[in-house]
JSON list of C-alpha atoms in Angstrom, two decimals:
[
{"chain": "A", "resi": 58, "resn": "MET", "atom": "CA", "xyz": [-7.93, -37.28, -2.56]},
{"chain": "A", "resi": 59, "resn": "GLU", "atom": "CA", "xyz": [-8.46, -34.49, -0.06]},
{"chain": "A", "resi": 60, "resn": "LYS", "atom": "CA", "xyz": [-6.63, -31.21, -0.67]},
{"chain": "A", "resi": 61, "resn": "PRO", "atom": "CA", "xyz": [-4.26, -30.10, 2.10]},
{"chain": "A", "resi": 62, "resn": "PHE", "atom": "CA", "xyz": [-5.39, -27.20, 4.29]},
{"chain": "A", "resi": 63, "resn": "TYR", "atom": "CA", "xyz": [-2.96, -24.32, 4.33]},
{"chain": "A", "resi": 64, "resn": "ASN", "atom": "CA", "xyz": [-2.88, -22.00, 7.30]},
{"chain": "A", "resi": 65, "resn": "ARG", "atom": "CA", "xyz": [-2.62, -18.52, 5.89]},
{"chain": "A", "resi": 66, "resn": "LYS", "atom": "CA", "xyz": [-1.33, -15.82, 8.21]},
{"chain": "A", "resi": 67, "resn": "LYS", "atom": "CA", "xyz": [-4.10, -13.53, 9.39]},
{"chain": "A", "resi": 68, "resn": "ASN", "atom": "CA", "xyz": [-3.55, -9.96, 8.30]},
{"chain": "A", "resi": 69, "resn": "ARG", "atom": "CA", "xyz": [-6.16, -8.28, 10.49]},
{"chain": "A", "resi": 70, "resn": "LYS", "atom": "CA", "xyz": [-6.10, -7.93, 14.26]},
{"chain": "A", "resi": 71, "resn": "ASP", "atom": "CA", "xyz": [-8.61, -10.31, 15.86]},
{"chain": "A", "resi": 72, "resn": "GLY", "atom": "CA", "xyz": [-11.56, -8.55, 17.42]},
{"chain": "A", "resi": 73, "resn": "TYR", "atom": "CA", "xyz": [-10.59, -5.08, 16.23]},
{"chain": "A", "resi": 74, "resn": "ASP", "atom": "CA", "xyz": [-13.32, -2.95, 14.67]},
{"chain": "A", "resi": 75, "resn": "TYR", "atom": "CA", "xyz": [-11.72, -1.51, 11.52]},
{"chain": "A", "resi": 76, "resn": "SER", "atom": "CA", "xyz": [-14.59, 0.92, 11.11]},
{"chain": "A", "resi": 77, "resn": "ILE", "atom": "CA", "xyz": [-13.27, 2.90, 14.10]},
{"chain": "A", "resi": 78, "resn": "ASN", "atom": "CA", "xyz": [-11.93, 6.34, 13.20]},
{"chain": "A", "resi": 79, "resn": "ALA", "atom": "CA", "xyz": [-8.18, 6.01, 13.65]},
{"chain": "A", "resi": 80, "resn": "ASN", "atom": "CA", "xyz": [-4.82, 6.29, 11.91]},
{"chain": "A", "resi": 81, "resn": "TYR", "atom": "CA", "xyz": [-3.78, 3.23, 9.92]},
{"chain": "A", "resi": 82, "resn": "PHE", "atom": "CA", "xyz": [-0.49, 2.46, 8.20]},
{"chain": "A", "resi": 83, "resn": "VAL", "atom": "CA", "xyz": [-1.29, 0.49, 5.04]},
{"chain": "A", "resi": 84, "resn": "THR", "atom": "CA", "xyz": [0.78, -1.05, 2.27]},
{"chain": "A", "resi": 85, "resn": "VAL", "atom": "CA", "xyz": [-0.78, -2.26, -0.99]},
{"chain": "A", "resi": 86, "resn": "VAL", "atom": "CA", "xyz": [1.37, -4.16, -3.49]},
{"chain": "A", "resi": 87, "resn": "VAL", "atom": "CA", "xyz": [1.01, -4.70, -7.23]},
{"chain": "A", "resi": 88, "resn": "GLN", "atom": "CA", "xyz": [0.23, -8.30, -8.17]},
{"chain": "A", "resi": 89, "resn": "ASP", "atom": "CA", "xyz": [3.42, -10.21, -9.03]},
{"chain": "A", "resi": 90, "resn": "ARG", "atom": "CA", "xyz": [5.36, -7.17, -7.77]},
{"chain": "A", "resi": 91, "resn": "LEU", "atom": "CA", "xyz": [5.48, -5.73, -11.26]},
{"chain": "A", "resi": 92, "resn": "CYS", "atom": "CA", "xyz": [7.09, -2.29, -11.33]},
{"chain": "A", "resi": 93, "resn": "LEU", "atom": "CA", "xyz": [4.36, -0.29, -13.07]},
{"chain": "A", "resi": 94, "resn": "PHE", "atom": "CA", "xyz": [4.40, 3.19, -11.52]},
{"chain": "A", "resi": 95, "resn": "GLY", "atom": "CA", "xyz": [7.89, 4.49, -12.29]},
{"chain": "A", "resi": 96, "resn": "ASP", "atom": "CA", "xyz": [11.49, 4.08, -11.20]},
{"chain": "A", "resi": 97, "resn": "ILE", "atom": "CA", "xyz": [13.75, 5.01, -8.33]},
{"chain": "A", "resi": 98, "resn": "VAL", "atom": "CA", "xyz": [16.57, 7.27, -9.54]},
{"chain": "A", "resi": 99, "resn": "ASP", "atom": "CA", "xyz": [19.24, 8.35, -7.05]},
{"chain": "A", "resi": 100, "resn": "GLY", "atom": "CA", "xyz": [16.97, 7.53, -4.12]},
{"chain": "A", "resi": 101, "resn": "GLU", "atom": "CA", "xyz": [14.01, 9.51, -5.48]},
{"chain": "A", "resi": 102, "resn": "MET", "atom": "CA", "xyz": [10.79, 8.14, -6.95]},
{"chain": "A", "resi": 103, "resn": "LYS", "atom": "CA", "xyz": [10.24, 9.25, -10.54]},
{"chain": "A", "resi": 104, "resn": "LEU", "atom": "CA", "xyz": [6.60, 8.59, -11.40]},
{"chain": "A", "resi": 105, "resn": "ASN", "atom": "CA", "xyz": [5.66, 7.58, -14.93]},
{"chain": "A", "resi": 106, "resn": "GLN", "atom": "CA", "xyz": [2.20, 8.40, -16.38]},
{"chain": "A", "resi": 107, "resn": "ALA", "atom": "CA", "xyz": [0.60, 5.52, -14.48]},
{"chain": "A", "resi": 108, "resn": "GLY", "atom": "CA", "xyz": [2.31, 6.56, -11.26]},
{"chain": "A", "resi": 109, "resn": "ILE", "atom": "CA", "xyz": [1.09, 10.12, -11.70]},
{"chain": "A", "resi": 110, "resn": "ALA", "atom": "CA", "xyz": [-2.48, 8.83, -12.15]},
{"chain": "A", "resi": 111, "resn": "ILE", "atom": "CA", "xyz": [-2.19, 6.68, -9.00]},
{"chain": "A", "resi": 112, "resn": "ASP", "atom": "CA", "xyz": [-0.71, 9.63, -7.10]},
{"chain": "A", "resi": 113, "resn": "GLU", "atom": "CA", "xyz": [-3.61, 11.83, -8.20]},
{"chain": "A", "resi": 114, "resn": "ALA", "atom": "CA", "xyz": [-6.11, 9.13, -7.18]},
{"chain": "A", "resi": 115, "resn": "ILE", "atom": "CA", "xyz": [-4.57, 9.08, -3.69]},
{"chain": "A", "resi": 116, "resn": "ARG", "atom": "CA", "xyz": [-4.68, 12.87, -3.38]},
{"chain": "A", "resi": 117, "resn": "ASN", "atom": "CA", "xyz": [-8.32, 12.87, -4.50]},
{"chain": "A", "resi": 118, "resn": "LEU", "atom": "CA", "xyz": [-9.47, 10.03, -2.23]},
{"chain": "A", "resi": 119, "resn": "PRO", "atom": "CA", "xyz": [-10.98, 12.34, 0.40]},
{"chain": "A", "resi": 120, "resn": "GLU", "atom": "CA", "xyz": [-13.02, 14.22, -2.21]},
{"chain": "A", "resi": 121, "resn": "ILE", "atom": "CA", "xyz": [-13.99, 11.15, -4.24]},
{"chain": "A", "resi": 122, "resn": "TYR", "atom": "CA", "xyz": [-15.23, 8.99, -1.39]},
{"chain": "A", "resi": 123, "resn": "ASP", "atom": "CA", "xyz": [-15.39, 11.32, 1.64]},
{"chain": "A", "resi": 124, "resn": "MET", "atom": "CA", "xyz": [-13.92, 8.51, 3.66]},
{"chain": "A", "resi": 125, "resn": "CYS", "atom": "CA", "xyz": [-10.44, 9.36, 4.84]},
{"chain": "A", "resi": 126, "resn": "LEU", "atom": "CA", "xyz": [-7.52, 11.71, 4.76]},
{"chain": "A", "resi": 127, "resn": "VAL", "atom": "CA", "xyz": [-4.18, 10.58, 3.43]},
{"chain": "A", "resi": 128, "resn": "PRO", "atom": "CA", "xyz": [-1.71, 12.89, 5.16]},
{"chain": "A", "resi": 129, "resn": "ILE", "atom": "CA", "xyz": [1.37, 10.85, 4.28]},
{"chain": "A", "resi": 130, "resn": "TYR", "atom": "CA", "xyz": [2.02, 8.41, 1.45]},
{"chain": "A", "resi": 131, "resn": "VAL", "atom": "CA", "xyz": [4.54, 7.34, -1.14]},
{"chain": "A", "resi": 132, "resn": "VAL", "atom": "CA", "xyz": [3.95, 5.69, -4.51]},
{"chain": "A", "resi": 133, "resn": "MET", "atom": "CA", "xyz": [6.78, 3.28, -5.19]},
{"chain": "A", "resi": 134, "resn": "PRO", "atom": "CA", "xyz": [7.47, 1.35, -8.43]},
{"chain": "A", "resi": 135, "resn": "ASN", "atom": "CA", "xyz": [5.28, -1.58, -7.32]},
{"chain": "A", "resi": 136, "resn": "HIS", "atom": "CA", "xyz": [3.61, -0.65, -4.06]},
{"chain": "A", "resi": 137, "resn": "ILE", "atom": "CA", "xyz": [2.17, 2.19, -2.04]},
{"chain": "A", "resi": 138, "resn": "HIS", "atom": "CA", "xyz": [2.61, 3.06, 1.63]},
{"chain": "A", "resi": 139, "resn": "PHE", "atom": "CA", "xyz": [-0.12, 5.23, 3.21]},
{"chain": "A", "resi": 140, "resn": "ILE", "atom": "CA", "xyz": [-1.13, 6.62, 6.51]},
{"chain": "A", "resi": 141, "resn": "PHE", "atom": "CA", "xyz": [-4.93, 6.75, 6.37]},
{"chain": "A", "resi": 142, "resn": "THR", "atom": "CA", "xyz": [-6.84, 8.83, 8.85]},
{"chain": "A", "resi": 143, "resn": "LYS", "atom": "CA", "xyz": [-10.35, 7.38, 8.80]},
{"chain": "A", "resi": 144, "resn": "LEU", "atom": "CA", "xyz": [-13.13, 9.89, 9.33]},
{"chain": "A", "resi": 145, "resn": "ASN", "atom": "CA", "xyz": [-16.34, 7.89, 9.02]},
{"chain": "A", "resi": 146, "resn": "GLU", "atom": "CA", "xyz": [-17.96, 4.49, 9.63]},
{"chain": "A", "resi": 147, "resn": "ILE", "atom": "CA", "xyz": [-16.69, 2.80, 6.44]},
{"chain": "A", "resi": 148, "resn": "SER", "atom": "CA", "xyz": [-14.30, -0.01, 7.39]},
{"chain": "A", "resi": 149, "resn": "LEU", "atom": "CA", "xyz": [-10.66, 0.09, 6.37]},
{"chain": "A", "resi": 150, "resn": "CYS", "atom": "CA", "xyz": [-11.28, -3.00, 4.22]},
{"chain": "A", "resi": 151, "resn": "GLU", "atom": "CA", "xyz": [-14.02, -1.14, 2.30]},
{"chain": "A", "resi": 152, "resn": "VAL", "atom": "CA", "xyz": [-11.80, 1.94, 1.86]},
{"chain": "A", "resi": 153, "resn": "LEU", "atom": "CA", "xyz": [-9.11, -0.23, 0.31]},
{"chain": "A", "resi": 154, "resn": "ARG", "atom": "CA", "xyz": [-11.57, -2.22, -1.80]},
{"chain": "A", "resi": 155, "resn": "ARG", "atom": "CA", "xyz": [-12.84, 1.04, -3.29]},
{"chain": "A", "resi": 156, "resn": "PHE", "atom": "CA", "xyz": [-9.33, 2.39, -3.80]},
{"chain": "A", "resi": 157, "resn": "LYS", "atom": "CA", "xyz": [-8.15, -0.79, -5.53]},
{"chain": "A", "resi": 158, "resn": "SER", "atom": "CA", "xyz": [-11.26, -0.91, -7.71]},
{"chain": "A", "resi": 159, "resn": "TYR", "atom": "CA", "xyz": [-10.98, 2.74, -8.73]},
{"chain": "A", "resi": 160, "resn": "THR", "atom": "CA", "xyz": [-7.25, 2.60, -9.47]},
{"chain": "A", "resi": 161, "resn": "THR", "atom": "CA", "xyz": [-7.58, -0.69, -11.34]},
{"chain": "A", "resi": 162, "resn": "HIS", "atom": "CA", "xyz": [-10.19, 0.95, -13.59]},
{"chain": "A", "resi": 163, "resn": "LEU", "atom": "CA", "xyz": [-7.86, 3.94, -14.11]},
{"chain": "A", "resi": 164, "resn": "TYR", "atom": "CA", "xyz": [-4.95, 1.66, -14.91]},
{"chain": "A", "resi": 165, "resn": "ILE", "atom": "CA", "xyz": [-6.94, -0.48, -17.37]},
{"chain": "A", "resi": 166, "resn": "GLU", "atom": "CA", "xyz": [-7.97, 2.70, -19.21]},
{"chain": "A", "resi": 167, "resn": "GLY", "atom": "CA", "xyz": [-4.29, 3.70, -19.32]},
{"chain": "A", "resi": 168, "resn": "VAL", "atom": "CA", "xyz": [-3.33, 0.31, -20.78]},
{"chain": "A", "resi": 169, "resn": "LYS", "atom": "CA", "xyz": [-6.02, 0.60, -23.45]},
{"chain": "A", "resi": 170, "resn": "ASN", "atom": "CA", "xyz": [-5.60, 4.27, -24.35]},
{"chain": "A", "resi": 171, "resn": "LYS", "atom": "CA", "xyz": [-2.11, 5.36, -23.32]},
{"chain": "A", "resi": 172, "resn": "GLY", "atom": "CA", "xyz": [0.07, 2.31, -23.83]},
{"chain": "A", "resi": 173, "resn": "TRP", "atom": "CA", "xyz": [0.79, 1.67, -20.16]},
{"chain": "A", "resi": 174, "resn": "LYS", "atom": "CA", "xyz": [2.51, -1.58, -19.28]},
{"chain": "A", "resi": 175, "resn": "ASN", "atom": "CA", "xyz": [0.05, -4.47, -18.98]},
{"chain": "A", "resi": 176, "resn": "PHE", "atom": "CA", "xyz": [-0.46, -6.55, -15.83]},
{"chain": "A", "resi": 177, "resn": "HIS", "atom": "CA", "xyz": [-1.46, -10.20, -15.27]},
{"chain": "A", "resi": 178, "resn": "ASN", "atom": "CA", "xyz": [-5.02, -10.99, -14.10]},
{"chain": "A", "resi": 179, "resn": "ARG", "atom": "CA", "xyz": [-5.24, -8.26, -11.45]},
{"chain": "A", "resi": 180, "resn": "LEU", "atom": "CA", "xyz": [-3.48, -4.99, -10.68]},
{"chain": "A", "resi": 181, "resn": "TRP", "atom": "CA", "xyz": [-3.24, -5.36, -6.90]},
{"chain": "A", "resi": 182, "resn": "GLN", "atom": "CA", "xyz": [-2.46, -8.29, -4.64]},
{"chain": "A", "resi": 183, "resn": "HIS", "atom": "CA", "xyz": [-5.59, -9.61, -2.98]},
{"chain": "A", "resi": 184, "resn": "SER", "atom": "CA", "xyz": [-4.66, -8.53, 0.53]},
{"chain": "A", "resi": 185, "resn": "TYR", "atom": "CA", "xyz": [-2.77, -5.66, 2.09]},
{"chain": "A", "resi": 186, "resn": "TYR", "atom": "CA", "xyz": [-0.67, -4.96, 5.16]},
{"chain": "A", "resi": 187, "resn": "ASP", "atom": "CA", "xyz": [-2.09, -2.74, 7.89]},
{"chain": "A", "resi": 188, "resn": "HIS", "atom": "CA", "xyz": [-0.95, -1.49, 11.27]},
{"chain": "A", "resi": 189, "resn": "ILE", "atom": "CA", "xyz": [-3.13, 0.46, 13.71]},
{"chain": "A", "resi": 190, "resn": "ILE", "atom": "CA", "xyz": [-1.21, 3.56, 14.78]},
{"chain": "A", "resi": 191, "resn": "ARG", "atom": "CA", "xyz": [-1.80, 4.01, 18.49]},
{"chain": "A", "resi": 192, "resn": "ASN", "atom": "CA", "xyz": [0.45, 6.87, 19.53]},
{"chain": "A", "resi": 193, "resn": "GLN", "atom": "CA", "xyz": [2.48, 9.83, 18.28]},
{"chain": "A", "resi": 194, "resn": "ARG", "atom": "CA", "xyz": [5.81, 8.00, 18.55]},
{"chain": "A", "resi": 195, "resn": "SER", "atom": "CA", "xyz": [4.54, 5.26, 16.24]},
{"chain": "A", "resi": 196, "resn": "TYR", "atom": "CA", "xyz": [3.01, 7.85, 13.88]},
{"chain": "A", "resi": 197, "resn": "ASP", "atom": "CA", "xyz": [6.32, 9.73, 13.66]},
{"chain": "A", "resi": 198, "resn": "PHE", "atom": "CA", "xyz": [8.34, 6.55, 13.08]},
{"chain": "A", "resi": 199, "resn": "ILE", "atom": "CA", "xyz": [6.01, 5.33, 10.33]},
{"chain": "A", "resi": 200, "resn": "SER", "atom": "CA", "xyz": [5.93, 8.77, 8.70]},
{"chain": "A", "resi": 201, "resn": "ASN", "atom": "CA", "xyz": [9.71, 8.72, 8.52]},
{"chain": "A", "resi": 202, "resn": "TYR", "atom": "CA", "xyz": [9.66, 5.16, 7.19]},
{"chain": "A", "resi": 203, "resn": "ILE", "atom": "CA", "xyz": [7.31, 6.23, 4.38]},
{"chain": "A", "resi": 204, "resn": "TYR", "atom": "CA", "xyz": [9.34, 9.34, 3.61]},
{"chain": "A", "resi": 205, "resn": "MET", "atom": "CA", "xyz": [12.63, 7.37, 3.46]},
{"chain": "A", "resi": 206, "resn": "ASN", "atom": "CA", "xyz": [11.20, 4.43, 1.45]},
{"chain": "A", "resi": 207, "resn": "PRO", "atom": "CA", "xyz": [12.53, 5.55, -1.96]},
{"chain": "A", "resi": 208, "resn": "GLN", "atom": "CA", "xyz": [16.03, 5.89, -0.50]},
{"chain": "A", "resi": 209, "resn": "ARG", "atom": "CA", "xyz": [15.87, 2.30, 0.80]},
{"chain": "A", "resi": 210, "resn": "TRP", "atom": "CA", "xyz": [14.54, 0.80, -2.45]},
{"chain": "A", "resi": 211, "resn": "THR", "atom": "CA", "xyz": [17.62, -1.35, -3.14]},
{"chain": "A", "resi": 212, "resn": "LYS", "atom": "CA", "xyz": [17.13, -3.02, 0.25]},
{"chain": "A", "resi": 213, "resn": "ASP", "atom": "CA", "xyz": [13.32, -3.27, 0.14]},
{"chain": "A", "resi": 214, "resn": "ASP", "atom": "CA", "xyz": [11.96, -6.83, 0.00]},
{"chain": "A", "resi": 215, "resn": "ILE", "atom": "CA", "xyz": [9.09, -5.63, -2.24]},
{"chain": "A", "resi": 216, "resn": "ASN", "atom": "CA", "xyz": [11.72, -4.63, -4.81]},
{"chain": "A", "resi": 217, "resn": "PRO", "atom": "CA", "xyz": [12.09, -7.66, -7.09]},
{"chain": "A", "resi": 218, "resn": "TYR", "atom": "CA", "xyz": [15.83, -6.86, -7.35]},
{"chain": "A", "resi": 219, "resn": "HIS", "atom": "CA", "xyz": [16.61, -6.04, -3.70]},
{"chain": "A", "resi": 220, "resn": "ASP", "atom": "CA", "xyz": [19.96, -7.00, -2.24]},
{"chain": "A", "resi": 221, "resn": "THR", "atom": "CA", "xyz": [18.95, -7.40, 1.44]},
{"chain": "A", "resi": 222, "resn": "ASP", "atom": "CA", "xyz": [15.75, -7.51, 3.43]},
{"chain": "A", "resi": 223, "resn": "ALA", "atom": "CA", "xyz": [15.64, -4.11, 5.17]},
{"chain": "A", "resi": 224, "resn": "ASP", "atom": "CA", "xyz": [11.90, -4.39, 5.77]},
{"chain": "A", "resi": 225, "resn": "GLU", "atom": "CA", "xyz": [12.55, -7.29, 8.14]},
{"chain": "A", "resi": 226, "resn": "ILE", "atom": "CA", "xyz": [14.03, -4.66, 10.48]},
{"chain": "A", "resi": 227, "resn": "MET", "atom": "CA", "xyz": [10.81, -2.64, 10.16]},
{"chain": "A", "resi": 228, "resn": "LYS", "atom": "CA", "xyz": [8.72, -5.67, 11.19]},
{"chain": "A", "resi": 229, "resn": "HIS", "atom": "CA", "xyz": [10.76, -6.12, 14.36]},
{"chain": "A", "resi": 230, "resn": "VAL", "atom": "CA", "xyz": [10.60, -2.43, 15.23]},
{"chain": "A", "resi": 231, "resn": "MET", "atom": "CA", "xyz": [6.82, -2.39, 14.69]},
{"chain": "A", "resi": 232, "resn": "GLU", "atom": "CA", "xyz": [6.45, -5.35, 17.06]},
{"chain": "A", "resi": 233, "resn": "LEU", "atom": "CA", "xyz": [8.17, -3.31, 19.78]},
{"chain": "A", "resi": 234, "resn": "MET", "atom": "CA", "xyz": [5.80, -0.35, 19.42]}
]
């Protein structure tokens, strides 16, 4: 019996060269949306040891790989929002592959040696969300979105316990930009 073919939504923009130096809004999510990096308390992200290690990895990305700047980001309990400013020919996909590989290694070491919460099969979801930032208005809006993310946690659809889908609003706004 032949297996059914499932049409998976394309995440990348057709025909776009992701090795172009540009600003990109990116979201990476923990596999199974496990909350591994800390908790939101009174609208503020409180990083645990794992979250602090991930935060440090983000801050050190430009020095480690000489591939991008990360001017704005937030580590959430189970995902990260970034604005990447690419500075060389390495594609965005390669930047994220390296980031996921490096942070997975860090996290596995933390599980083994520091008692961090375990994860199932993989730390990060296979794919990621990206948006090419084309103008200052979009950059400012996304920067504010990232900054306000901890305050919207109870309404975030990446939160396994959210009460409404506030990020659906973000999708519609992004389509208008």
